[in-house]
mmCIF file of C-alpha atoms and ligand atoms in Angstrom:
data_model
loop_
_atom_site.group_PDB
_atom_site.id
_atom_site.type_symbol
_atom_site.label_atom_id
_atom_site.label_comp_id
_atom_site.label_asym_id
_atom_site.label_seq_id
_atom_site.Cartn_x
_atom_site.Cartn_y
_atom_site.Cartn_z
ATOM 1 C CA MET A 1 -22.891 -1.494 -1.035
ATOM 2 C CA LYS A 2 -20.842 -0.251 -3.953
ATOM 3 C CA ILE A 3 -17.227 0.812 -3.458
ATOM 4 C CA LEU A 4 -15.072 2.809 -5.878
ATOM 5 C CA VAL A 5 -11.507 1.517 -5.735
ATOM 6 C CA THR A 6 -8.968 3.757 -7.476
ATOM 7 C CA GLY A 7 -5.681 2.011 -8.284
ATOM 8 C CA GLY A 8 -7.457 -1.304 -7.751
ATOM 9 C CA ALA A 9 -5.318 -3.168 -10.290
ATOM 10 C CA GLY A 10 -2.162 -2.544 -8.243
ATOM 11 C CA TYR A 11 -0.500 -4.580 -5.525
ATOM 12 C CA ILE A 12 -2.505 -3.561 -2.446
ATOM 13 C CA GLY A 13 -5.590 -2.631 -4.472
ATOM 14 C CA SER A 14 -5.978 -6.073 -6.039
ATOM 15 C CA HIS A 15 -5.781 -7.814 -2.643
ATOM 16 C CA THR A 16 -8.326 -5.353 -1.257
ATOM 17 C CA CYS A 17 -10.697 -5.859 -4.223
ATOM 18 C CA LEU A 18 -10.616 -9.593 -3.497
ATOM 19 C CA ALA A 19 -11.383 -9.036 0.198
ATOM 20 C CA LEU A 20 -14.225 -6.648 -0.737
ATOM 21 C CA LEU A 21 -15.835 -9.110 -3.170
ATOM 22 C CA GLU A 22 -15.492 -11.924 -0.656
ATOM 23 C CA ALA A 23 -17.241 -9.740 1.954
ATOM 24 C CA GLY A 24 -20.155 -9.128 -0.429
ATOM 25 C CA TYR A 25 -19.395 -5.572 -1.603
ATOM 26 C CA GLU A 26 -19.863 -4.486 -5.210
ATOM 27 C CA VAL A 27 -16.568 -3.213 -6.608
ATOM 28 C CA VAL A 28 -15.844 -0.623 -9.303
ATOM 29 C CA VAL A 29 -12.173 -0.107 -10.176
ATOM 30 C CA VAL A 30 -10.583 2.880 -11.926
ATOM 31 C CA ASP A 31 -6.935 2.409 -12.850
ATOM 32 C CA ASN A 32 -4.867 3.837 -15.705
ATOM 33 C CA LEU A 33 -2.592 0.752 -15.571
ATOM 34 C CA ARG A 34 0.438 3.028 -15.298
ATOM 35 C CA ASN A 35 2.011 0.577 -12.839
ATOM 36 C CA SER A 36 -0.129 -2.538 -13.144
ATOM 37 C CA ASP A 37 -1.751 -5.077 -15.430
ATOM 38 C CA ALA A 38 -5.466 -5.711 -15.835
ATOM 39 C CA GLN A 39 -4.644 -9.418 -15.493
ATOM 40 C CA SER A 40 -4.604 -8.878 -11.707
ATOM 41 C CA LEU A 41 -8.310 -7.997 -11.788
ATOM 42 C CA LYS A 42 -9.165 -11.048 -13.933
ATOM 43 C CA ARG A 43 -7.483 -13.177 -11.283
ATOM 44 C CA VAL A 44 -9.382 -11.410 -8.495
ATOM 45 C CA GLU A 45 -12.612 -12.343 -10.291
ATOM 46 C CA GLU A 46 -11.418 -15.901 -10.769
ATOM 47 C CA LEU A 47 -10.452 -16.265 -7.074
ATOM 48 C CA SER A 48 -13.676 -14.753 -5.744
ATOM 49 C CA GLY A 49 -16.005 -16.273 -8.329
ATOM 50 C CA LYS A 50 -17.555 -12.798 -8.635
ATOM 51 C CA SER A 51 -17.202 -9.999 -11.144
ATOM 52 C CA LEU A 52 -16.209 -6.362 -10.716
ATOM 53 C CA SER A 53 -16.479 -3.369 -13.053
ATOM 54 C CA PHE A 54 -13.229 -2.014 -14.443
ATOM 55 C CA TYR A 55 -12.625 1.378 -16.077
ATOM 56 C CA ALA A 56 -9.193 2.121 -17.559
ATOM 57 C CA PHE A 57 -8.665 5.851 -17.160
ATOM 58 C CA ASP A 58 -6.703 8.402 -15.174
ATOM 59 C CA VAL A 59 -8.380 9.507 -11.921
ATOM 60 C CA ARG A 60 -7.408 13.080 -12.796
ATOM 61 C CA ASP A 61 -9.826 12.982 -15.746
ATOM 62 C CA GLU A 62 -12.728 14.851 -14.159
ATOM 63 C CA ASN A 63 -15.091 14.330 -17.070
ATOM 64 C CA ARG A 64 -14.701 10.553 -16.962
ATOM 65 C CA LEU A 65 -14.922 10.609 -13.175
ATOM 66 C CA ASP A 66 -18.103 12.713 -13.240
ATOM 67 C CA ALA A 67 -19.745 10.287 -15.683
ATOM 68 C CA LEU A 68 -18.712 7.359 -13.495
ATOM 69 C CA PHE A 69 -20.235 8.937 -10.371
ATOM 70 C CA LYS A 70 -23.458 9.479 -12.360
ATOM 71 C CA GLU A 71 -23.491 5.884 -13.517
ATOM 72 C CA HIS A 72 -22.845 4.340 -10.085
ATOM 73 C CA ARG A 73 -24.061 5.271 -6.623
ATOM 74 C CA PHE A 74 -20.980 4.750 -4.447
ATOM 75 C CA THR A 75 -21.210 4.236 -0.711
ATOM 76 C CA SER A 76 -17.493 4.835 -0.222
ATOM 77 C CA ILE A 77 -14.184 5.287 -2.014
ATOM 78 C CA ILE A 78 -10.850 3.603 -1.397
ATOM 79 C CA HIS A 79 -8.149 5.726 -2.996
ATOM 80 C CA PHE A 80 -5.021 3.689 -3.791
ATOM 81 C CA ALA A 81 -4.134 5.361 -7.114
ATOM 82 C CA GLY A 82 -0.781 7.060 -6.843
ATOM 83 C CA LEU A 83 2.835 6.919 -7.867
ATOM 84 C CA LYS A 84 5.005 5.416 -5.135
ATOM 85 C CA ALA A 85 8.674 5.137 -6.124
ATOM 86 C CA VAL A 86 10.665 7.270 -3.681
ATOM 87 C CA GLY A 87 13.797 7.558 -5.878
ATOM 88 C CA GLU A 88 11.802 8.480 -8.982
ATOM 89 C CA SER A 89 9.925 11.123 -6.997
ATOM 90 C CA VAL A 90 13.238 12.870 -6.279
ATOM 91 C CA THR A 91 14.153 12.915 -10.002
ATOM 92 C CA ILE A 92 10.713 13.913 -11.344
ATOM 93 C CA PRO A 93 8.986 15.622 -8.400
ATOM 94 C CA THR A 94 6.403 17.573 -10.409
ATOM 95 C CA LYS A 95 5.075 14.362 -11.930
ATOM 96 C CA TYR A 96 4.555 12.970 -8.432
ATOM 97 C CA TYR A 97 2.885 16.111 -7.106
ATOM 98 C CA ALA A 98 0.660 16.347 -10.210
ATOM 99 C CA ASN A 99 -0.407 12.730 -10.095
ATOM 100 C CA ASN A 100 -0.917 12.212 -6.389
ATOM 101 C CA LEU A 101 -2.376 15.613 -5.500
ATOM 102 C CA ILE A 102 -4.589 16.215 -8.527
ATOM 103 C CA SER A 103 -6.107 12.717 -8.371
ATOM 104 C CA THR A 104 -7.008 13.287 -4.715
ATOM 105 C CA LEU A 105 -8.423 16.757 -5.421
ATOM 106 C CA ALA A 106 -10.528 15.386 -8.303
ATOM 107 C CA LEU A 107 -12.021 12.796 -5.957
ATOM 108 C CA CYS A 108 -12.759 15.445 -3.298
ATOM 109 C CA LYS A 109 -14.645 17.437 -5.903
ATOM 110 C CA MET A 110 -16.699 14.413 -6.990
ATOM 111 C CA MET A 111 -17.477 13.455 -3.383
ATOM 112 C CA LYS A 112 -18.963 16.855 -2.793
ATOM 113 C CA LYS A 113 -20.788 17.023 -6.102
ATOM 114 C CA HIS A 114 -22.317 13.546 -5.826
ATOM 115 C CA GLY A 115 -22.753 13.303 -2.068
ATOM 116 C CA VAL A 116 -20.333 10.454 -1.450
ATOM 117 C CA ARG A 117 -19.139 10.968 2.097
ATOM 118 C CA ASN A 118 -16.664 8.232 2.938
ATOM 119 C CA LEU A 119 -13.099 7.895 1.766
ATOM 120 C CA ILE A 120 -10.218 5.649 2.800
ATOM 121 C CA PHE A 121 -6.847 7.083 1.776
ATOM 122 C CA SER A 122 -3.564 5.177 1.245
ATOM 123 C CA SER A 123 -1.042 7.061 3.304
ATOM 124 C CA SER A 124 2.312 5.804 4.502
ATOM 125 C CA ALA A 125 4.595 5.551 7.497
ATOM 126 C CA THR A 126 6.852 7.767 5.442
ATOM 127 C CA VAL A 127 4.853 10.814 6.708
ATOM 128 C CA TYR A 128 6.533 10.472 10.134
ATOM 129 C CA ALA A 129 9.615 12.588 10.768
ATOM 130 C CA GLN A 130 12.849 10.636 11.147
ATOM 131 C CA ASP A 131 13.670 11.733 14.692
ATOM 132 C CA ASN A 132 10.694 10.176 16.490
ATOM 133 C CA ALA A 133 11.059 7.545 19.230
ATOM 134 C CA MET A 134 9.713 4.068 18.407
ATOM 135 C CA PRO A 135 7.050 2.749 18.277
ATOM 136 C CA LEU A 136 5.388 5.391 16.116
ATOM 137 C CA GLY A 137 1.994 6.485 17.419
ATOM 138 C CA GLU A 138 -0.285 8.519 15.139
ATOM 139 C CA ASP A 139 0.527 11.667 17.107
ATOM 140 C CA ALA A 140 4.274 11.378 16.405
ATOM 141 C CA ARG A 141 5.900 14.325 14.692
ATOM 142 C CA LEU A 142 5.253 14.518 10.923
ATOM 143 C CA GLY A 143 7.750 15.502 8.230
ATOM 144 C CA CYS A 144 9.154 14.055 5.022
ATOM 145 C CA THR A 145 12.477 13.668 3.270
ATOM 146 C CA ASN A 146 11.328 13.152 -0.322
ATOM 147 C CA PRO A 147 8.625 14.374 -2.741
ATOM 148 C CA TYR A 148 6.705 11.086 -2.580
ATOM 149 C CA GLY A 149 6.366 11.449 1.175
ATOM 150 C CA TRP A 150 5.296 15.071 0.827
ATOM 151 C CA THR A 151 2.539 14.113 -1.607
ATOM 152 C CA LYS A 152 1.143 11.768 1.060
ATOM 153 C CA LEU A 153 1.374 14.350 3.806
ATOM 154 C CA MET A 154 -0.175 17.056 1.597
ATOM 155 C CA CYS A 155 -3.050 14.759 0.644
ATOM 156 C CA GLU A 156 -3.600 14.027 4.339
ATOM 157 C CA GLN A 157 -3.835 17.770 4.970
ATOM 158 C CA ILE A 158 -6.228 18.297 2.058
ATOM 159 C CA LEU A 159 -8.502 15.555 3.377
ATOM 160 C CA ARG A 160 -8.357 16.899 6.952
ATOM 161 C CA ASP A 161 -9.355 20.346 5.716
ATOM 162 C CA LEU A 162 -12.151 18.836 3.612
ATOM 163 C CA CYS A 163 -13.599 17.133 6.681
ATOM 164 C CA VAL A 164 -13.601 20.438 8.565
ATOM 165 C CA ALA A 165 -15.422 22.144 5.695
ATOM 166 C CA GLU A 166 -17.828 19.219 5.206
ATOM 167 C CA PRO A 167 -18.739 17.923 8.685
ATOM 168 C CA SER A 168 -20.784 15.045 7.252
ATOM 169 C CA PHE A 169 -17.692 13.551 5.553
ATOM 170 C CA SER A 170 -15.710 10.663 6.970
ATOM 171 C CA VAL A 171 -12.086 10.014 5.988
ATOM 172 C CA VAL A 172 -9.651 7.429 7.298
ATOM 173 C CA LEU A 173 -5.975 8.043 6.512
ATOM 174 C CA LEU A 174 -4.324 4.641 6.630
ATOM 175 C CA ARG A 175 -0.598 4.838 7.252
ATOM 176 C CA TYR A 176 0.855 1.580 5.958
ATOM 177 C CA PHE A 177 4.154 0.279 7.244
ATOM 178 C CA ASN A 178 5.966 -2.235 4.950
ATOM 179 C CA PRO A 179 3.465 -4.354 2.989
ATOM 180 C CA ILE A 180 4.904 -7.642 1.708
ATOM 181 C CA GLY A 181 3.658 -11.140 0.821
ATOM 182 C CA ALA A 182 0.858 -12.173 -1.486
ATOM 183 C CA HIS A 183 -2.485 -13.965 -1.511
ATOM 184 C CA LYS A 184 -1.949 -17.588 -0.459
ATOM 185 C CA SER A 185 -3.164 -18.883 -3.841
ATOM 186 C CA GLY A 186 -0.112 -17.309 -5.500
ATOM 187 C CA ARG A 187 -2.424 -15.855 -8.204
ATOM 188 C CA ILE A 188 -2.030 -12.186 -7.194
ATOM 189 C CA GLY A 189 1.030 -10.458 -5.756
ATOM 190 C CA GLU A 190 3.548 -7.669 -6.096
ATOM 191 C CA ASP A 191 4.810 -7.138 -9.635
ATOM 192 C CA PRO A 192 7.307 -4.270 -9.663
ATOM 193 C CA ALA A 193 8.478 -2.968 -13.026
ATOM 194 C CA GLY A 194 12.247 -3.076 -13.532
ATOM 195 C CA ILE A 195 14.732 -3.740 -10.765
ATOM 196 C CA PRO A 196 12.963 -3.644 -7.402
ATOM 197 C CA ASN A 197 13.940 -1.116 -4.753
ATOM 198 C CA ASN A 198 12.118 -2.765 -1.860
ATOM 199 C CA LEU A 199 13.567 -5.619 0.122
ATOM 200 C CA LEU A 200 11.134 -8.484 -0.435
ATOM 201 C CA PRO A 201 10.831 -8.330 -4.227
ATOM 202 C CA TYR A 202 14.627 -8.043 -4.353
ATOM 203 C CA ILE A 203 14.940 -11.181 -2.235
ATOM 204 C CA THR A 204 12.431 -13.211 -4.281
ATOM 205 C CA GLN A 205 13.988 -12.212 -7.608
ATOM 206 C CA THR A 206 17.451 -13.065 -6.294
ATOM 207 C CA ALA A 207 16.261 -16.441 -5.012
ATOM 208 C CA LEU A 208 14.820 -17.063 -8.487
ATOM 209 C CA GLY A 209 18.180 -16.247 -10.123
ATOM 210 C CA ARG A 210 16.895 -13.179 -11.968
ATOM 211 C CA LEU A 211 19.175 -10.963 -9.861
ATOM 212 C CA LYS A 212 22.704 -11.945 -8.905
ATOM 213 C CA GLN A 213 22.769 -11.056 -5.232
ATOM 214 C CA LEU A 214 21.076 -8.976 -2.608
ATOM 215 C CA SER A 215 23.041 -6.084 -1.217
ATOM 216 C CA VAL A 216 22.250 -5.602 2.487
ATOM 217 C CA HIS A 217 22.227 -1.829 2.875
ATOM 218 C CA GLY A 218 24.494 -1.426 5.894
ATOM 219 C CA ASP A 219 25.217 -3.582 8.940
ATOM 220 C CA ASP A 220 26.450 -0.871 11.279
ATOM 221 C CA TYR A 221 23.105 0.448 12.556
ATOM 222 C CA ASP A 222 22.281 0.375 16.230
ATOM 223 C CA THR A 223 19.959 -2.646 15.891
ATOM 224 C CA VAL A 224 19.886 -6.304 16.899
ATOM 225 C CA ASP A 225 22.375 -7.331 14.173
ATOM 226 C CA GLY A 226 23.374 -3.983 12.694
ATOM 227 C CA THR A 227 20.912 -4.131 9.748
ATOM 228 C CA GLY A 228 17.826 -1.943 9.287
ATOM 229 C CA VAL A 229 14.650 -2.856 11.171
ATOM 230 C CA ARG A 230 11.152 -2.410 9.676
ATOM 231 C CA ASP A 231 7.552 -3.331 10.474
ATOM 232 C CA TYR A 232 6.604 -5.778 7.712
ATOM 233 C CA ILE A 233 2.895 -6.461 7.285
ATOM 234 C CA HIS A 234 1.215 -9.154 5.198
ATOM 235 C CA VAL A 235 -0.710 -7.578 2.304
ATOM 236 C CA VAL A 236 -3.769 -9.729 3.107
ATOM 237 C CA ASP A 237 -3.857 -8.342 6.664
ATOM 238 C CA LEU A 238 -3.476 -4.888 5.153
ATOM 239 C CA ALA A 239 -6.381 -5.511 2.751
ATOM 240 C CA ASN A 240 -8.571 -6.568 5.663
ATOM 241 C CA GLY A 241 -7.633 -3.352 7.474
ATOM 242 C CA HIS A 242 -9.360 -1.476 4.628
ATOM 243 C CA LEU A 243 -12.604 -3.346 5.216
ATOM 244 C CA LYS A 244 -12.459 -2.426 8.909
ATOM 245 C CA ALA A 245 -11.730 1.189 7.987
ATOM 246 C CA LEU A 246 -14.722 1.202 5.607
ATOM 247 C CA GLU A 247 -17.029 -0.047 8.352
ATOM 248 C CA TYR A 248 -15.645 2.606 10.697
ATOM 249 C CA ALA A 249 -16.041 5.399 8.120
ATOM 250 C CA GLN A 250 -19.629 4.401 7.436
ATOM 251 C CA ARG A 251 -20.491 4.706 11.150
ATOM 252 C CA ASN A 252 -18.527 7.886 12.008
ATOM 253 C CA ARG A 253 -17.724 11.410 10.837
ATOM 254 C CA GLY A 254 -14.488 13.384 10.674
ATOM 255 C CA CYS A 255 -10.916 12.509 9.781
ATOM 256 C CA GLU A 256 -8.717 9.944 11.546
ATOM 257 C CA ALA A 257 -5.160 8.807 10.829
ATOM 258 C CA VAL A 258 -4.519 5.163 11.682
ATOM 259 C CA ASN A 259 -1.338 3.079 11.469
ATOM 260 C CA LEU A 260 -1.540 -0.310 9.784
ATOM 261 C CA GLY A 261 1.456 -2.232 11.062
ATOM 262 C CA THR A 262 2.120 -5.205 13.296
ATOM 263 C CA GLY A 263 4.078 -3.384 16.001
ATOM 264 C CA GLN A 264 6.936 -5.852 15.531
ATOM 265 C CA GLY A 265 10.193 -4.950 13.825
ATOM 266 C CA TYR A 266 12.451 -7.351 11.909
ATOM 267 C CA SER A 267 15.962 -6.704 10.634
ATOM 268 C CA VAL A 268 17.059 -7.282 7.035
ATOM 269 C CA LEU A 269 19.066 -10.352 8.098
ATOM 270 C CA GLN A 270 16.148 -11.733 10.144
ATOM 271 C CA ILE A 271 13.898 -11.469 7.079
ATOM 272 C CA LEU A 272 16.554 -12.979 4.833
ATOM 273 C CA HIS A 273 17.096 -15.945 7.135
ATOM 274 C CA ALA A 274 13.364 -16.474 7.697
ATOM 275 C CA PHE A 275 12.882 -16.473 3.920
ATOM 276 C CA GLU A 276 15.666 -18.993 3.377
ATOM 277 C CA GLN A 277 14.434 -21.261 6.141
ATOM 278 C CA VAL A 278 10.720 -21.260 5.312
ATOM 279 C CA ASN A 279 11.279 -21.756 1.605
ATOM 280 C CA LYS A 280 14.402 -23.901 1.758
ATOM 281 C CA VAL A 281 16.276 -21.732 -0.723
ATOM 282 C CA THR A 282 19.514 -19.783 -0.621
ATOM 283 C CA VAL A 283 19.637 -16.067 -1.301
ATOM 284 C CA PRO A 284 23.148 -14.939 -2.244
ATOM 285 C CA HIS A 285 23.921 -11.681 -0.480
ATOM 286 C CA VAL A 286 26.697 -9.255 0.401
ATOM 287 C CA ILE A 287 26.904 -6.500 2.974
ATOM 288 C CA GLY A 288 26.964 -3.171 1.185
ATOM 289 C CA PRO A 289 27.011 0.463 2.290
ATOM 290 C CA ARG A 290 24.051 2.207 3.936
ATOM 291 C CA ARG A 291 21.369 3.464 1.520
ATOM 292 C CA PRO A 292 21.196 7.263 1.655
ATOM 293 C CA GLY A 293 18.065 8.457 3.471
ATOM 294 C CA ASP A 294 17.526 5.196 5.408
ATOM 295 C CA ILE A 295 17.130 5.140 9.169
ATOM 296 C CA ALA A 296 17.912 2.320 11.578
ATOM 297 C CA THR A 297 14.508 1.356 12.933
ATOM 298 C CA VAL A 298 10.849 1.963 12.056
ATOM 299 C CA TYR A 299 7.877 0.209 13.595
ATOM 300 C CA ALA A 300 4.292 1.068 14.421
ATOM 301 C CA ASP A 301 2.278 1.401 17.567
ATOM 302 C CA PRO A 302 -0.759 -0.558 16.282
ATOM 303 C CA LYS A 303 -3.009 0.260 19.274
ATOM 304 C CA LYS A 304 -5.246 2.803 17.568
ATOM 305 C CA ALA A 305 -6.136 0.379 14.752
ATOM 306 C CA ARG A 306 -7.141 -2.153 17.404
ATOM 307 C CA ASP A 307 -9.175 0.294 19.489
ATOM 308 C CA LEU A 308 -10.813 2.319 16.739
ATOM 309 C CA LEU A 309 -11.175 -0.155 13.885
ATOM 310 C CA GLY A 310 -11.101 -3.487 15.718
ATOM 311 C CA TRP A 311 -8.279 -4.605 13.423
ATOM 312 C CA GLU A 312 -4.955 -6.271 14.083
ATOM 313 C CA ALA A 313 -2.470 -8.189 12.002
ATOM 314 C CA THR A 314 -2.833 -11.968 12.201
ATOM 315 C CA LEU A 315 -0.174 -13.269 9.807
ATOM 316 C CA GLY A 316 3.473 -13.652 10.769
ATOM 317 C CA ILE A 317 6.797 -13.320 9.054
ATOM 318 C CA GLU A 318 6.814 -16.991 7.933
ATOM 319 C CA ASP A 319 3.446 -16.503 6.169
ATOM 320 C CA MET A 320 4.783 -13.367 4.477
ATOM 321 C CA CYS A 321 7.969 -15.103 3.271
ATOM 322 C CA ARG A 322 6.167 -18.260 2.137
ATOM 323 C CA ASP A 323 3.407 -16.405 0.281
ATOM 324 C CA ALA A 324 5.832 -13.982 -1.409
ATOM 325 C CA TRP A 325 7.851 -16.948 -2.701
ATOM 326 C CA ASN A 326 4.761 -18.907 -3.772
ATOM 327 C CA TRP A 327 3.647 -15.905 -5.880
ATOM 328 C CA GLN A 328 7.133 -15.380 -7.340
ATOM 329 C CA THR A 329 7.696 -19.040 -8.307
ATOM 330 C CA GLN A 330 4.235 -19.326 -9.891
ATOM 331 C CA ASN A 331 4.729 -16.029 -11.741
ATOM 332 C CA PRO A 332 8.461 -15.673 -12.409
ATOM 333 C CA LYS A 333 7.804 -12.782 -14.786
ATOM 334 C CA GLY A 334 4.852 -11.370 -12.878
ATOM 335 C CA TYR A 335 1.636 -10.826 -14.796
ATOM 336 C CA ARG A 336 3.553 -10.207 -18.030
ATOM 337 C CA ALA A 337 4.129 -13.908 -18.614
HETATM 338 P P1 LIG B 401 0.764 0.062 -7.111
HETATM 339 O O1 LIG B 401 1.613 0.904 -7.968
HETATM 340 O O2 LIG B 401 0.850 -1.406 -7.265
HETATM 341 O O3 LIG B 401 -0.775 0.499 -7.247
HETATM 342 C C1 LIG B 401 -1.169 1.804 -7.529
HETATM 343 C C2 LIG B 401 -2.111 1.745 -8.721
HETATM 344 O O4 LIG B 401 -2.574 3.056 -9.029
HETATM 345 C C3 LIG B 401 -1.456 1.192 -9.981
HETATM 346 O O5 LIG B 401 -2.262 0.149 -10.492
HETATM 347 C C4 LIG B 401 -1.398 2.381 -10.931
HETATM 348 O O6 LIG B 401 -1.512 1.975 -12.288
HETATM 349 C C5 LIG B 401 -2.577 3.213 -10.449
HETATM 350 N N1 LIG B 401 -2.480 4.663 -10.695
HETATM 351 C C6 LIG B 401 -1.485 5.506 -10.378
HETATM 352 N N2 LIG B 401 -1.812 6.773 -10.712
HETATM 353 C C7 LIG B 401 -3.057 6.733 -11.245
HETATM 354 C C8 LIG B 401 -3.954 7.712 -11.767
HETATM 355 N N3 LIG B 401 -3.610 8.991 -11.802
HETATM 356 N N4 LIG B 401 -5.152 7.300 -12.229
HETATM 357 C C9 LIG B 401 -5.502 5.982 -12.213
HETATM 358 N N5 LIG B 401 -4.699 5.023 -11.719
HETATM 359 C C10 LIG B 401 -3.494 5.388 -11.254
HETATM 360 O O7 LIG B 401 1.072 0.459 -5.578
HETATM 361 P P2 LIG B 401 0.621 -0.231 -4.227
HETATM 362 O O8 LIG B 401 1.837 -0.776 -3.587
HETATM 363 O O9 LIG B 401 -0.539 -1.094 -4.444
HETATM 364 O O10 LIG B 401 0.218 1.078 -3.415
HETATM 365 C C11 LIG B 401 -1.118 1.555 -3.346
HETATM 366 C C12 LIG B 401 -1.124 2.872 -2.601
HETATM 367 O O11 LIG B 401 -0.577 2.678 -1.307
HETATM 368 C C13 LIG B 401 -0.298 3.968 -3.252
HETATM 369 O O12 LIG B 401 -0.971 5.203 -3.102
HETATM 370 C C14 LIG B 401 0.980 3.970 -2.439
HETATM 371 O O13 LIG B 401 1.611 5.223 -2.445
HETATM 372 C C15 LIG B 401 0.478 3.600 -1.063
HETATM 373 N N6 LIG B 401 1.496 2.946 -0.216
HETATM 374 C C16 LIG B 401 2.148 1.843 -0.684
HETATM 375 C C17 LIG B 401 3.124 1.258 0.112
HETATM 376 C C18 LIG B 401 3.884 0.055 -0.399
HETATM 377 O O14 LIG B 401 4.949 -0.231 0.145
HETATM 378 N N7 LIG B 401 3.420 -0.693 -1.378
HETATM 379 C C19 LIG B 401 3.433 1.769 1.367
HETATM 380 C C20 LIG B 401 2.718 2.893 1.812
HETATM 381 C C21 LIG B 401 1.743 3.474 1.000
HETATM 382 C C1 LIG B 402 10.494 2.172 1.517
HETATM 383 C C2 LIG B 402 10.243 3.604 1.116
HETATM 384 C C3 LIG B 402 9.124 4.204 1.955
HETATM 385 C C4 LIG B 402 7.882 3.353 1.859
HETATM 386 C C5 LIG B 402 8.237 1.934 2.348
HETATM 387 C C6 LIG B 402 7.045 1.019 2.359
HETATM 388 C C7 LIG B 402 12.477 4.350 0.424
HETATM 389 C C8 LIG B 402 13.632 5.231 0.744
HETATM 390 N N1 LIG B 402 11.470 4.348 1.300
HETATM 391 O O1 LIG B 402 11.000 2.198 2.823
HETATM 392 O O2 LIG B 402 8.812 5.485 1.478
HETATM 393 O O3 LIG B 402 6.854 3.884 2.679
HETATM 394 O O4 LIG B 402 9.276 1.431 1.493
HETATM 395 O O5 LIG B 402 7.104 0.048 1.400
HETATM 396 O O6 LIG B 402 12.448 3.687 -0.601
HETATM 397 N N2 LIG B 402 17.174 -3.152 1.992
HETATM 398 C C9 LIG B 402 18.345 -3.808 1.724
HETATM 399 N N3 LIG B 402 18.604 -4.166 0.427
HETATM 400 C C10 LIG B 402 17.737 -3.913 -0.593
HETATM 401 C C11 LIG B 402 16.527 -3.243 -0.307
HETATM 402 C C12 LIG B 402 16.270 -2.871 0.990
HETATM 403 O O7 LIG B 402 19.137 -4.047 2.632
HETATM 404 O O8 LIG B 402 18.046 -4.253 -1.748
HETATM 405 C C13 LIG B 402 16.854 -2.764 3.397
HETATM 406 C C14 LIG B 402 16.658 -1.275 3.594
HETATM 407 O O9 LIG B 402 17.887 -0.629 3.843
HETATM 408 C C15 LIG B 402 15.705 -1.261 4.800
HETATM 409 C C16 LIG B 402 14.865 -2.531 4.597
HETATM 410 O O10 LIG B 402 15.635 -3.367 3.739
HETATM 411 O O11 LIG B 402 16.425 -1.380 5.997
HETATM 412 C C17 LIG B 402 13.522 -2.280 3.964
HETATM 413 O O12 LIG B 402 13.709 -1.529 2.772
HETATM 414 P P1 LIG B 402 12.504 -1.152 1.784
HETATM 415 O O13 LIG B 402 11.766 -2.391 1.423
HETATM 416 O O14 LIG B 402 13.057 -0.354 0.671
HETATM 417 O O15 LIG B 402 11.502 -0.291 2.707
HETATM 418 P P2 LIG B 402 11.784 1.066 3.513
HETATM 419 O O16 LIG B 402 13.185 1.430 3.504
HETATM 420 O O17 LIG B 402 11.155 0.901 4.848
#
């Protein structure tokens, strides 16, 4: 079975390509390398001992996409390609809407034209409104606070409508919580450009000495120790969730939204201390002000993923912290070294 993976050179995409090759799928990647390095795919081939096909172009390029769908008969598509920096999406919203919506629309068109019926879409926990009770079930109220989030929610709506119009189609909207960690080999991992916004890359780069200190964004939330609580999920567990979603999509019809999280929340200080303990390093940190737009606590109800897909997270916070550090120490400058 041949799978088209858009954005396959990126953080989650590269881990999923590896899992796909290991499971015996044929993999074709399209990525414009806007936020990644083709080196990640070379390493995926090296780790799996198998090869994949890579095409460097923008998913919005319908002519290239059409030719690709003629060249390969895809069973399914996993659509990771997208811009994902929340702050940047506030400054340049039209770029985010253009990239994330038009790439999804181009794929919808090709699915219809070439009779490819299954699609797995990278959505996010960010589509849930901020005033929901925890844990977040898939039927919680939806609503966003930034353009990035809106692009995800709008793509979800587009794909839902597509499934109504095309009853033979099957789409799984995977709502990721907070992916962290790396493959245990340390050969592939998260390689953010510039100064990271997310917690784990900030911690690893501080531990390495590239950044001076971590600022903990607020310690006056109503949580176990006052710092923000999130549902961190190992990227390898997340990658495996895509394989389960593929199997589900191939057997069913219609559109389903499914959370991929562990159901367990950890605070910033809990993560920081776990990281220091597991890796025997010190991470200089200070308590700073709250980050605008943050909320106290976010974690998933993972039941639907278990019931519908037969998937649940297996790796714990120590694995996530150890593997993130293993990747960072082996690749202090990411793939660019
Ligand atoms: P990433 O930036 O590492 O990977 C995305 C890849 O898509 C990159 O390789 C980039 O070059 C490529 N890309 C972007 N626009 C493209 C286009 N128009 N044509 C071709 N390639 C394009 O990000 P990631 O962390 O691996 O995230 C993958 C997906 O999951 C994204 O859609 C993201 O919004 C979503 N997501 C990520 C997180 C997270 O915390 N990492 C959480 C929830 C959802
Ligand atoms: C971010 C994104 C969200 C995305 C999610 C998944 C924002 C506003 N939201 O959310 O859209 O779906 O990632 O990856 O960017 N923290 C610090 N110091 C830091 C960095 C983070 O204390 O330097 C804290 C945050 O306040 C938060 C926690 O760590 O409590 C996690 O932060 P982060 O990794 O940015 O993830 P989210 O805020 O959940």
